[in-house]
Short mmCIF file of C-alpha atoms and ligand atoms in Angstrom, two decimals:
data_model
loop_
_atom_site.label_atom_id
_atom_site.label_comp_id
_atom_site.label_asym_id
_atom_site.label_seq_id
_atom_site.Cartn_x
_atom_site.Cartn_y
_atom_site.Cartn_z
CA MET A 499 133.15 -155.66 -281.03
CA LYS A 500 133.48 -158.06 -283.96
CA GLN A 501 131.82 -156.86 -287.12
CA VAL A 502 128.86 -158.93 -288.17
CA PRO A 503 128.83 -159.59 -291.92
CA ALA A 504 125.86 -158.39 -293.95
CA ARG A 505 123.10 -160.92 -294.28
CA THR A 506 122.04 -162.25 -297.65
CA ARG A 507 118.78 -161.00 -299.10
CA ILE A 508 116.72 -163.64 -300.88
CA VAL A 509 113.22 -164.20 -302.29
CA VAL A 510 111.60 -167.62 -302.41
CA GLY A 511 108.48 -168.46 -304.42
CA ASN A 512 106.53 -171.40 -302.99
CA TRP A 513 104.18 -172.51 -305.74
CA LYS A 514 102.49 -175.08 -303.49
CA MET A 515 100.41 -177.55 -305.59
CA ASN A 516 100.29 -175.32 -308.69
CA PRO A 517 100.11 -175.19 -311.67
CA VAL A 518 98.50 -178.40 -312.93
CA ALA A 519 100.36 -178.64 -316.26
CA GLY A 520 104.13 -178.79 -316.69
CA GLY A 521 103.80 -176.49 -319.71
CA ASP A 522 102.30 -173.81 -317.49
CA ALA A 523 105.16 -174.21 -315.02
CA LYS A 524 107.59 -173.60 -317.88
CA LYS A 525 105.66 -170.49 -318.94
CA ILE A 526 105.84 -168.99 -315.46
CA VAL A 527 109.60 -169.49 -315.26
CA ALA A 528 110.12 -168.18 -318.80
CA THR A 529 108.17 -165.01 -317.95
CA LEU A 530 110.04 -164.55 -314.69
CA LYS A 531 113.32 -164.87 -316.54
CA LYS A 532 112.40 -162.04 -318.87
CA LYS A 533 111.49 -159.78 -315.99
CA LEU A 534 114.10 -160.72 -313.45
CA GLN A 535 117.17 -162.02 -315.23
CA ARG A 536 119.17 -159.05 -313.97
CA ALA A 537 117.83 -159.19 -310.42
CA SER A 538 120.50 -158.38 -307.86
CA VAL A 539 119.15 -160.76 -305.22
CA PRO A 540 118.88 -164.54 -305.50
CA VAL A 541 115.41 -165.81 -306.43
CA VAL A 542 114.42 -169.37 -305.56
CA VAL A 543 111.61 -170.98 -307.54
CA VAL A 544 109.92 -173.87 -305.74
CA PRO A 545 107.50 -175.73 -308.01
CA PRO A 546 105.85 -179.07 -307.21
CA ALA A 547 108.59 -181.73 -307.45
CA ILE A 548 107.00 -183.28 -310.52
CA HIS A 549 107.69 -180.07 -312.47
CA LEU A 550 111.36 -179.80 -311.48
CA GLU A 551 112.54 -181.49 -314.61
CA VAL A 552 110.57 -179.35 -317.07
CA VAL A 553 111.71 -176.04 -315.55
CA ARG A 554 115.24 -177.10 -314.72
CA SER A 555 116.90 -176.12 -318.00
CA LEU A 556 115.42 -172.61 -317.76
CA VAL A 557 116.73 -171.93 -314.28
CA LYS A 558 119.99 -169.95 -314.31
CA LYS A 559 121.42 -167.25 -312.07
CA PRO A 560 119.89 -165.27 -310.32
CA PHE A 561 117.36 -168.14 -310.13
CA SER A 562 117.72 -171.41 -308.27
CA LEU A 563 115.39 -174.33 -307.76
CA GLY A 564 113.93 -175.67 -304.57
CA VAL A 565 111.64 -178.47 -303.43
CA GLN A 566 108.64 -178.11 -301.11
CA ASP A 567 109.46 -180.99 -298.73
CA VAL A 568 111.77 -184.00 -298.51
CA HIS A 569 111.55 -187.30 -296.70
CA GLN A 570 114.04 -188.08 -293.94
CA ALA A 571 115.32 -191.22 -295.67
CA GLU A 572 117.35 -191.33 -298.87
CA LYS A 573 115.21 -194.11 -300.38
CA GLY A 574 113.00 -196.98 -299.35
CA ALA A 575 109.43 -198.03 -298.66
CA PHE A 576 107.88 -194.58 -298.24
CA THR A 577 105.00 -194.41 -300.69
CA GLY A 578 104.42 -190.97 -302.13
CA SER A 579 107.59 -189.38 -300.71
CA ILE A 580 110.63 -187.79 -302.31
CA SER A 581 114.13 -187.72 -300.83
CA ALA A 582 116.57 -184.83 -300.69
CA ALA A 583 118.96 -186.87 -302.86
CA MET A 584 116.27 -187.27 -305.54
CA ALA A 585 115.35 -183.59 -305.53
CA TYR A 586 119.05 -182.70 -305.69
CA GLY A 587 119.41 -184.94 -308.73
CA TYR A 588 116.75 -182.84 -310.46
CA GLY A 589 118.42 -179.54 -309.66
CA ALA A 590 116.88 -178.53 -306.31
CA ARG A 591 119.35 -176.73 -304.08
CA TYR A 592 116.87 -175.51 -301.46
CA ALA A 593 114.18 -177.35 -299.50
CA ILE A 594 111.24 -175.72 -297.75
CA LEU A 595 110.85 -177.66 -294.49
CA GLY A 596 108.28 -177.52 -291.74
CA HIS A 597 105.79 -175.51 -293.76
CA SER A 598 102.56 -175.08 -291.79
CA GLU A 599 100.65 -176.98 -294.47
CA ARG A 600 102.94 -179.99 -293.81
CA ARG A 601 102.75 -179.55 -290.05
CA ARG A 602 98.95 -179.54 -290.32
CA ALA A 603 99.26 -182.90 -292.09
CA GLY A 604 101.03 -184.28 -289.00
CA GLU A 605 104.68 -183.24 -289.32
CA THR A 606 106.34 -182.78 -285.91
CA ASN A 607 109.29 -180.68 -284.78
CA ASP A 608 111.32 -183.90 -284.60
CA ASP A 609 110.48 -184.69 -288.22
CA VAL A 610 111.53 -181.19 -289.25
CA GLY A 611 114.83 -181.58 -287.37
CA GLU A 612 115.61 -184.84 -289.16
CA LYS A 613 114.73 -183.33 -292.52
CA VAL A 614 116.98 -180.34 -291.83
CA ARG A 615 119.94 -182.62 -291.08
CA VAL A 616 119.33 -184.76 -294.17
CA THR A 617 118.96 -181.68 -296.39
CA LEU A 618 122.20 -180.18 -295.09
CA GLY A 619 123.94 -183.52 -295.54
CA GLN A 620 122.85 -183.44 -299.16
CA GLY A 621 124.50 -180.04 -299.63
CA MET A 622 121.16 -178.25 -299.91
CA THR A 623 119.88 -175.21 -298.02
CA PRO A 624 116.93 -175.84 -295.72
CA ILE A 625 114.37 -173.04 -295.50
CA ILE A 626 112.93 -173.75 -292.06
CA CYS A 627 109.38 -172.45 -291.64
CA VAL A 628 108.29 -171.46 -288.17
CA GLY A 629 105.29 -169.53 -286.94
CA GLU A 630 102.45 -169.56 -284.48
CA THR A 631 98.90 -170.53 -285.40
CA GLU A 632 97.50 -167.70 -283.33
CA ARG A 633 98.71 -165.00 -280.98
CA ASP A 634 97.88 -164.93 -277.28
CA HIS A 635 98.08 -161.86 -275.07
CA ALA A 636 100.53 -163.50 -272.69
CA GLY A 637 103.04 -163.88 -275.54
CA ARG A 638 103.32 -167.64 -275.33
CA PHE A 639 103.64 -167.72 -279.10
CA TYR A 640 107.25 -166.60 -278.67
CA SER A 641 108.22 -169.76 -276.80
CA PHE A 642 106.27 -171.80 -279.37
CA VAL A 643 108.43 -170.35 -282.14
CA GLU A 644 111.58 -170.77 -280.05
CA THR A 645 110.86 -174.49 -279.63
CA GLU A 646 110.27 -174.88 -283.35
CA ILE A 647 113.66 -173.30 -284.07
CA ARG A 648 115.60 -175.18 -281.40
CA GLU A 649 114.18 -178.54 -282.44
CA ALA A 650 114.69 -177.88 -286.14
CA LEU A 651 118.34 -177.04 -285.46
CA ARG A 652 119.12 -179.87 -283.07
CA GLY A 653 122.48 -181.38 -284.06
CA VAL A 654 123.17 -178.63 -286.63
CA SER A 655 126.74 -177.39 -286.18
CA ARG A 656 128.03 -173.83 -286.32
CA ALA A 657 129.57 -174.57 -289.72
CA GLN A 658 126.32 -176.01 -291.06
CA VAL A 659 124.05 -173.23 -289.86
CA ALA A 660 125.80 -170.88 -292.29
CA ASN A 661 123.73 -172.71 -294.91
CA VAL A 662 120.35 -172.36 -293.19
CA ILE A 663 117.48 -169.94 -293.82
CA VAL A 664 114.64 -169.34 -291.35
CA ALA A 665 111.23 -168.17 -292.60
CA TYR A 666 108.80 -166.69 -290.12
CA GLU A 667 105.30 -167.46 -291.35
CA PRO A 668 102.57 -166.67 -288.84
CA VAL A 669 99.95 -169.23 -289.83
CA TRP A 670 97.14 -166.73 -289.26
CA ALA A 671 98.61 -164.51 -291.99
CA ILE A 672 98.98 -167.12 -294.73
CA SER A 673 96.57 -166.59 -297.61
CA THR A 674 94.51 -169.71 -298.10
CA GLY A 675 92.87 -168.63 -301.31
CA ASP A 676 89.58 -168.10 -299.51
CA GLY A 677 90.40 -164.67 -298.11
CA ARG A 678 91.06 -165.82 -294.55
CA GLY A 679 94.66 -164.65 -294.43
CA GLN A 680 94.94 -161.69 -292.06
CA THR A 681 97.68 -159.16 -292.58
CA ALA A 682 100.72 -159.14 -290.40
CA THR A 683 102.14 -155.66 -289.91
CA PRO A 684 105.81 -154.80 -290.40
CA GLU A 685 105.96 -154.49 -286.59
CA HIS A 686 104.80 -158.10 -286.17
CA ALA A 687 107.50 -159.19 -288.61
CA HIS A 688 110.18 -157.01 -287.03
CA GLU A 689 109.55 -158.07 -283.45
CA MET A 690 109.63 -161.73 -284.37
CA LYS A 691 112.71 -161.31 -286.52
CA LEU A 692 114.54 -159.82 -283.53
CA PHE A 693 113.31 -162.64 -281.34
CA ILE A 694 114.43 -165.30 -283.85
CA GLN A 695 117.84 -163.67 -284.03
CA LYS A 696 118.05 -163.74 -280.23
CA VAL A 697 117.37 -167.49 -280.28
CA LEU A 698 119.97 -168.02 -283.03
CA VAL A 699 122.56 -165.94 -281.15
CA ALA A 700 121.89 -167.97 -277.98
CA LEU A 701 122.51 -171.16 -279.98
CA TYR A 702 125.42 -170.14 -282.19
CA GLY A 703 126.91 -166.89 -280.89
CA ARG A 704 126.58 -163.44 -282.33
CA THR A 705 128.77 -163.64 -285.42
CA ILE A 706 127.18 -166.81 -286.74
CA GLY A 707 123.68 -166.37 -285.34
CA LEU A 708 123.16 -162.96 -286.90
CA ARG A 709 124.28 -164.23 -290.29
CA VAL A 710 121.28 -166.55 -290.76
CA PRO A 711 118.77 -164.88 -293.09
CA VAL A 712 115.31 -164.46 -291.59
CA LEU A 713 112.54 -164.22 -294.17
CA TYR A 714 108.92 -163.27 -293.70
CA GLY A 715 106.00 -165.10 -295.32
CA GLY A 716 102.23 -164.81 -295.17
CA SER A 717 100.15 -162.91 -297.73
CA VAL A 718 103.13 -161.01 -299.11
CA ASN A 719 101.95 -159.03 -302.14
CA PRO A 720 102.96 -156.02 -304.23
CA GLY A 721 100.98 -153.77 -301.90
CA ASN A 722 102.76 -154.68 -298.66
CA ALA A 723 106.23 -155.87 -299.73
CA GLU A 724 107.87 -152.45 -299.67
CA GLU A 725 106.56 -151.59 -296.22
CA LEU A 726 107.46 -154.99 -294.81
CA MET A 727 111.03 -154.58 -296.08
CA ALA A 728 111.35 -150.96 -294.96
CA HIS A 729 109.96 -151.39 -291.45
CA GLY A 730 110.20 -155.12 -290.83
CA ASP A 731 113.99 -155.20 -291.35
CA ILE A 732 113.72 -158.73 -292.70
CA ASP A 733 116.03 -160.39 -295.22
CA GLY A 734 113.46 -161.20 -297.86
CA PHE A 735 110.27 -163.14 -298.40
CA LEU A 736 108.78 -166.59 -298.73
CA VAL A 737 105.94 -165.88 -301.13
CA GLY A 738 103.03 -168.24 -301.78
CA GLY A 739 100.08 -167.12 -303.92
CA ALA A 740 101.79 -164.10 -305.50
CA SER A 741 104.76 -166.20 -306.67
CA LEU A 742 102.55 -167.67 -309.42
CA LYS A 743 101.86 -164.24 -310.86
CA PRO A 744 105.05 -163.00 -312.53
CA ASP A 745 104.08 -159.30 -312.41
CA GLU A 746 103.30 -159.42 -308.71
CA PHE A 747 106.33 -161.54 -307.89
CA THR A 748 108.57 -159.13 -309.82
CA THR A 749 107.33 -156.16 -307.78
CA ILE A 750 108.04 -158.12 -304.60
CA VAL A 751 111.58 -158.95 -305.74
CA ARG A 752 112.13 -155.25 -306.57
CA ALA A 753 111.12 -154.31 -303.03
CA VAL A 754 113.77 -156.66 -301.66
CA GLU A 755 116.39 -155.32 -304.08
CA ALA A 756 115.62 -151.79 -302.92
CA HIS A 757 116.57 -152.75 -299.36
CA LYS A 758 119.77 -154.65 -299.99
P1 PGA B 1004 100.90 -166.88 -299.11
O1 PGA B 1004 101.69 -168.22 -298.71
O2 PGA B 1004 101.94 -165.91 -299.61
O3 PGA B 1004 99.96 -167.32 -300.19
O4 PGA B 1004 100.22 -166.41 -297.88
C1 PGA B 1004 102.89 -168.19 -298.01
C2 PGA B 1004 103.30 -169.59 -297.66
O5 PGA B 1004 102.43 -170.37 -297.24
O6 PGA B 1004 104.49 -169.97 -297.82
#
């Protein structure tokens, strides 16, 4: 049997619409740099696009910059939107796509697919978010996630998929700041990771399919990161709320490093 290469471990911090001031964005990155400049796994910082420029000069290996969404078009009459080309020009090398907070605002699987193709065409890495809103006993949420993946990857070649990351974020486990986020167990994460890999292998074959990193996201914090890594067998995290708190984020990155 052909040997499957080790998958990359990676941690992504999705700041969402925080912080308000560019100066505070700079402070967060500066603090992270002190704590994590020798981190042995790549760390992607994803501030609001308007802060890309102020943090850009601070971002050096092991850090990279990402953007929270892109528009399908390169430019044009799309009020309020940002293109992959623009974000790239300001240093973003990753794009979070299909986040549940964008899907809730009306984004469809087709939109996500287009954005994935545009992002790859720009030489950036799409971080494709998938995940069910709720779980049903019959297990229909599996086919829901499968459809999200297949449609996001429509037209993506075997060569291109080497530059794709999938993030499993069960919507019911995402912290909303009001305490509604339930906790997914490492078993939830592990089962879905295996399922996502099965879908990727069906699409791209074993060697390529198993190389795509599968992250977990949804209320990841210093208290559950270690267990999720140890028993979830995932490749890292997409962190929301805790990514704004350098101490907490550092502990999460350490948990990923410990399971390289
Ligand atoms: P959370 O967010 O870590 O605050 O739950 C994760 C996400 O929505 O990407």
